[in-house]
Coordinates of C-alpha atoms in Angstrom, one line a residue:
Chain H
X254 CA 0.0 0.0 0.0
X255 CA 2.8 2.4 1.0
X256 CA 4.5 1.7 -2.3
X257 CA 1.4 2.6 -4.3
X258 CA 1.0 5.9 -2.5
X259 CA 4.7 6.7 -3.2
X260 CA 4.2 5.8 -6.9
X261 CA 1.1 8.1 -7.1
X262 CA 2.9 10.9 -5.2
X263 CA 6.0 10.6 -7.5
X264 CA 3.7 10.7 -10.6
X265 CA 2.1 13.9 -9.3
X266 CA 5.5 15.6 -8.6
X267 CA 6.7 14.5 -12.0
X268 CA 3.6 15.9 -13.6
X269 CA 4.0 19.2 -11.8
X270 CA 7.7 19.4 -12.9
X271 CA 6.7 18.7 -16.5
X272 CA 4.2 21.5 -16.4
X273 CA 6.3 24.1 -14.6
X274 CA 9.2 23.4 -17.1
X275 CA 6.7 23.5 -20.0
X276 CA 7.8 20.1 -21.3
X277 CA 4.0 19.5 -21.7
X278 CA 4.1 22.3 -24.4
X279 CA 5.2 20.6 -27.6
X280 CA 6.0 23.9 -29.2
X281 CA 8.4 24.6 -26.4
X282 CA 10.1 21.3 -27.0
X283 CA 10.3 21.8 -30.7
X284 CA 11.7 25.3 -30.2
X285 CA 14.5 23.6 -28.3
X286 CA 15.1 21.1 -31.1
X287 CA 15.0 23.8 -33.7
X288 CA 18.6 24.9 -33.8
X289 CA 18.2 26.7 -37.1
X290 CA 15.1 28.6 -36.0
X291 CA 14.4 30.9 -33.0
X292 CA 16.3 28.6 -30.7
X293 CA 15.0 28.3 -27.1
X294 CA 17.6 26.5 -24.9
X295 CA 15.2 26.2 -21.9
X296 CA 14.9 22.4 -22.1
X297 CA 18.6 22.0 -21.5
X298 CA 18.0 23.7 -18.2
X299 CA 15.3 21.2 -17.4
X300 CA 17.9 18.5 -17.7
X301 CA 20.4 20.4 -15.7
X302 CA 17.9 21.0 -12.9
X303 CA 16.9 17.4 -12.8
X304 CA 20.5 16.1 -12.9
X305 CA 21.7 18.6 -10.3
X306 CA 19.4 17.0 -7.7
X307 CA 19.3 13.4 -9.0
X308 CA 23.0 12.8 -9.6
X309 CA 24.3 13.2 -6.0
X310 CA 21.2 11.6 -4.5
X311 CA 21.2 8.5 -6.8
X312 CA 24.8 7.8 -5.7
X313 CA 23.9 8.1 -2.0
X314 CA 20.7 6.1 -2.3
X315 CA 22.3 3.2 -4.1
X316 CA 25.0 2.9 -1.5
X317 CA 22.2 1.7 0.8
X318 CA 21.7 -2.0 1.0
X319 CA 18.1 -1.7 -0.2
X320 CA 15.3 0.8 -0.8
X321 CA 13.1 1.8 2.1
X322 CA 10.1 -0.3 1.0
X323 CA 11.6 -3.0 -1.2
X324 CA 14.2 -5.8 -0.8
X325 CA 16.3 -4.7 -3.8
X326 CA 16.8 -2.0 -6.3
X327 CA 15.3 -2.6 -9.7
X328 CA 17.9 -0.8 -11.7
X329 CA 19.3 -1.9 -15.1
X330 CA 22.9 -3.1 -15.0
X331 CA 23.2 -3.4 -18.8
X332 CA 26.5 -2.0 -20.1
X333 CA 26.5 -3.1 -23.7
X334 CA 26.4 -0.3 -26.3
X335 CA 24.8 -2.2 -29.1
X336 CA 22.9 -1.7 -32.3
X337 CA 19.5 -2.0 -30.7
X338 CA 20.3 0.8 -28.2
X339 CA 21.5 3.2 -30.8
X340 CA 18.8 2.3 -33.4
X341 CA 16.1 2.6 -30.8
X342 CA 17.4 6.0 -29.5
X343 CA 17.7 7.3 -33.1
X344 CA 14.1 6.3 -33.9
X345 CA 12.9 7.8 -30.6
X346 CA 14.6 11.1 -31.5
X347 CA 12.9 11.1 -34.9
X348 CA 9.5 10.6 -33.3
X349 CA 10.2 13.2 -30.7
X350 CA 11.2 15.7 -33.3
X351 CA 8.1 14.9 -35.4
X352 CA 5.7 15.5 -32.5
X353 CA 7.4 17.5 -29.7
X354 CA 6.2 14.9 -27.3
X355 CA 8.2 12.3 -25.4
X356 CA 6.3 9.7 -23.3
X357 CA 5.9 11.7 -20.0
X358 CA 4.4 14.9 -21.4
X359 CA 2.2 12.8 -23.8
X360 CA 0.6 11.1 -20.8
X361 CA 0.4 14.2 -18.6
X362 CA -1.3 16.1 -21.5
X363 CA -4.1 13.6 -21.5
X364 CA -5.4 15.6 -18.5
X365 CA -5.8 18.7 -20.7
X366 CA -8.2 16.8 -22.9
X367 CA -5.8 17.3 -25.8
X368 CA -6.7 15.2 -28.9
X369 CA -3.2 15.1 -30.2
X370 CA -1.9 13.8 -26.8
X371 CA -4.5 11.0 -27.0
X372 CA -3.3 10.2 -30.6
X373 CA 0.3 10.3 -29.3
X374 CA -0.3 7.9 -26.4
X375 CA -2.3 5.4 -28.6
X376 CA 0.5 5.5 -31.2
X377 CA 3.2 5.0 -28.6
X378 CA 1.4 1.8 -27.4
X379 CA 1.0 0.7 -31.0
X380 CA 4.8 1.0 -31.3
X381 CA 5.3 -0.9 -28.0
X382 CA 3.1 -3.8 -29.2
X383 CA 4.7 -3.8 -32.7
X384 CA 8.2 -4.0 -31.1
X385 CA 7.0 -6.8 -28.7
X386 CA 5.6 -8.7 -31.6
X387 CA 8.8 -8.6 -33.6
X388 CA 11.0 -9.3 -30.6
X389 CA 9.1 -12.6 -30.1
X390 CA 9.6 -13.7 -33.7
Chain V
X853 CA 15.7 33.5 -27.7
X854 CA 12.8 35.7 -26.4
X855 CA 10.9 32.7 -25.0
X856 CA 13.9 31.5 -22.9
X857 CA 12.7 30.5 -19.4
X858 CA 15.7 29.3 -17.5
X859 CA 14.3 29.6 -14.0
X860 CA 11.0 27.7 -14.4
X861 CA 13.0 25.1 -16.5
X862 CA 15.5 24.6 -13.7
X863 CA 12.9 24.4 -11.0
X864 CA 10.6 22.1 -13.1
X865 CA 13.6 19.9 -13.8
X866 CA 14.4 19.8 -10.1
X867 CA 10.9 18.6 -9.4
X868 CA 11.3 15.8 -12.0
X869 CA 14.6 14.9 -10.3
X870 CA 13.0 14.9 -6.9
X871 CA 10.3 12.5 -8.2
X872 CA 13.0 10.2 -9.5
X873 CA 14.8 10.4 -6.1
X874 CA 11.7 9.5 -4.0
X875 CA 10.8 6.6 -6.3
X876 CA 14.3 5.1 -6.2
X877 CA 14.7 5.7 -2.4
X878 CA 11.4 4.2 -1.3
X879 CA 10.4 1.8 -4.1
X880 CA 13.8 1.1 -5.7
X881 CA 12.4 1.9 -9.1
X882 CA 13.7 4.0 -12.0
X883 CA 11.3 6.8 -13.1
X884 CA 11.5 6.0 -16.8
X885 CA 8.2 6.8 -18.3
X886 CA 8.3 4.7 -21.4
X887 CA 9.2 1.6 -19.3
X888 CA 6.4 2.4 -16.8
X889 CA 3.9 2.9 -19.7
X890 CA 5.0 -0.4 -21.3
X891 CA 4.8 -2.2 -17.9
X892 CA 1.2 -1.3 -17.5
X893 CA 0.3 -4.0 -20.0
X894 CA 2.5 -6.7 -18.5
X895 CA 2.1 -9.2 -15.8
X896 CA 2.4 -9.6 -12.8
X897 CA -0.4 -7.7 -11.3
X898 CA 1.4 -5.8 -8.5
X899 CA 3.8 -4.5 -11.0
X900 CA 0.8 -3.1 -13.0
X901 CA -0.8 -1.2 -10.1
X902 CA 2.1 1.0 -9.1
X903 CA 2.8 1.9 -12.7
X904 CA -0.9 2.8 -13.4
X905 CA -0.9 5.0 -10.3
X906 CA 2.3 6.7 -11.4
X907 CA 0.8 7.5 -14.8
X908 CA -2.4 8.7 -13.1
X909 CA -0.2 10.9 -11.0
X910 CA 1.3 12.5 -14.1
X911 CA -2.2 13.5 -15.3
X912 CA -3.2 14.7 -11.8
X913 CA 0.0 16.7 -11.5
X914 CA -0.5 18.4 -14.8
X915 CA -4.2 19.2 -13.9
X916 CA -3.1 20.4 -10.4
X917 CA -0.6 22.8 -12.0
X918 CA -3.2 24.1 -14.4
X919 CA -5.5 24.8 -11.4
X920 CA -2.7 26.6 -9.6
X921 CA -1.5 28.6 -12.6
X922 CA -4.3 28.8 -15.1
X923 CA -3.2 29.6 -18.7
X924 CA 0.5 28.8 -18.0
X925 CA 0.3 25.9 -20.5
X926 CA -2.1 26.1 -23.4
X927 CA -2.6 23.0 -25.6
X928 CA -1.3 23.1 -29.2
X929 CA -4.0 23.2 -31.9
X930 CA -3.8 22.6 -35.6
X931 CA -0.7 20.4 -35.7
X932 CA -1.0 17.7 -38.3
X933 CA -2.3 14.6 -36.5
X934 CA -0.8 12.2 -39.0
X935 CA 2.6 13.5 -38.0
X936 CA 1.7 12.9 -34.3
X937 CA 0.5 9.4 -35.1
X938 CA 3.6 8.5 -37.1
X939 CA 5.9 10.1 -34.6
X940 CA 4.2 8.5 -31.7
X941 CA 4.6 5.1 -33.3
X942 CA 8.4 5.7 -33.7
X943 CA 8.6 6.9 -30.1
X944 CA 7.0 3.6 -29.0
X945 CA 9.2 1.3 -31.1
X946 CA 12.3 3.4 -30.4
X947 CA 12.0 3.5 -26.7
X948 CA 11.5 -0.2 -26.5
X949 CA 14.4 -1.0 -28.7
X950 CA 16.6 1.5 -27.0
X951 CA 15.3 0.7 -23.5
X952 CA 14.3 4.2 -22.4
X953 CA 13.4 7.7 -23.2
X954 CA 14.2 11.3 -22.0
X955 CA 13.5 10.4 -18.4
X956 CA 14.9 6.8 -18.1
X957 CA 18.1 7.5 -20.2
X958 CA 18.3 11.3 -20.2
X959 CA 17.8 11.8 -16.5
X960 CA 18.0 8.6 -14.4
X961 CA 20.6 6.8 -16.6
X962 CA 22.8 9.9 -16.8
X963 CA 22.4 10.5 -13.0
X964 CA 23.8 6.9 -12.7
X965 CA 26.6 7.8 -15.1
X966 CA 25.6 5.0 -17.4
X967 CA 27.6 5.1 -20.7
X968 CA 24.6 3.5 -22.5
X969 CA 22.3 6.3 -21.3
X970 CA 24.7 9.0 -22.2
X971 CA 25.1 7.6 -25.7
X972 CA 21.4 7.0 -26.1
X973 CA 20.7 10.6 -25.0
X974 CA 23.2 12.1 -27.4
X975 CA 21.7 9.9 -30.2
X976 CA 18.1 10.9 -29.7
X977 CA 19.0 14.6 -29.2
X978 CA 20.9 14.4 -32.5
X979 CA 18.1 12.8 -34.5
X980 CA 15.6 15.1 -32.9
X981 CA 17.6 18.1 -34.0
X982 CA 17.9 16.8 -37.6
X983 CA 14.2 15.8 -37.8
X984 CA 13.0 19.3 -36.7
X985 CA 15.4 20.8 -39.2
X986 CA 14.1 18.7 -42.0
X987 CA 10.4 19.2 -41.0
X988 CA 10.6 23.0 -40.5
X989 CA 13.3 24.2 -42.8
X990 CA 13.6 21.7 -45.7
X991 CA 10.1 20.2 -46.2
X992 CA 8.3 23.0 -44.3
X993 CA 5.6 20.6 -43.1
X994 CA 4.7 22.8 -40.1

């Protein structure tokens, strides 16, 4: 039960952060990606703000034997830099640039009743299931 | 650069970082949104519930913010939906193949100094820049 409350709380804080930083505004995101246009570097500052708090804290947290409410950390220990990582990241960047939405803002924007956010989320899931289907082949 | 908003960006980013910290400290989980979204349609059941609540929280957080600061974020209108659908599909495939998105790789992975995440982030930033360049300045689709 506690874990579920934490998950909900974290989602809310994340959603507040996406809104305050205007990541939920796809035009703002595209203005960051548009180097040749009227470039808006704000989104780089979102990353700096997030990393400034997360980087020191992540190190400290993972020096603990376990999380407060779980037996172990569920953190990826993959190290291989392979074709799938780079191809996937490249495709993600293309989709991000086509839309101005990455997954978090797409979900958060569902709350605004935005039709394009709904299209985005449905399309993301279509992508998930397509990848899952081919991964099984 | 007249729309540059460094302070709200830094503070909003810090909130995102705080969310990732709390989720890792208490639940031992990484706040990677594409992974959380994907996990909603996966067994086992207790894995599904926390993910669903996190995603519900994203929506609640955005609504809460709009209630606190009405008009701060206004939804985009008139953008070609076929471009959103195609782009969303690529985001779905790409984040699964690459194992993460802006939050999982770009924030949590880099916070862990993962080389994979650093390279993934550089890659999606690069293709994002090129894509927007092509859409806006070469094909002028938008």
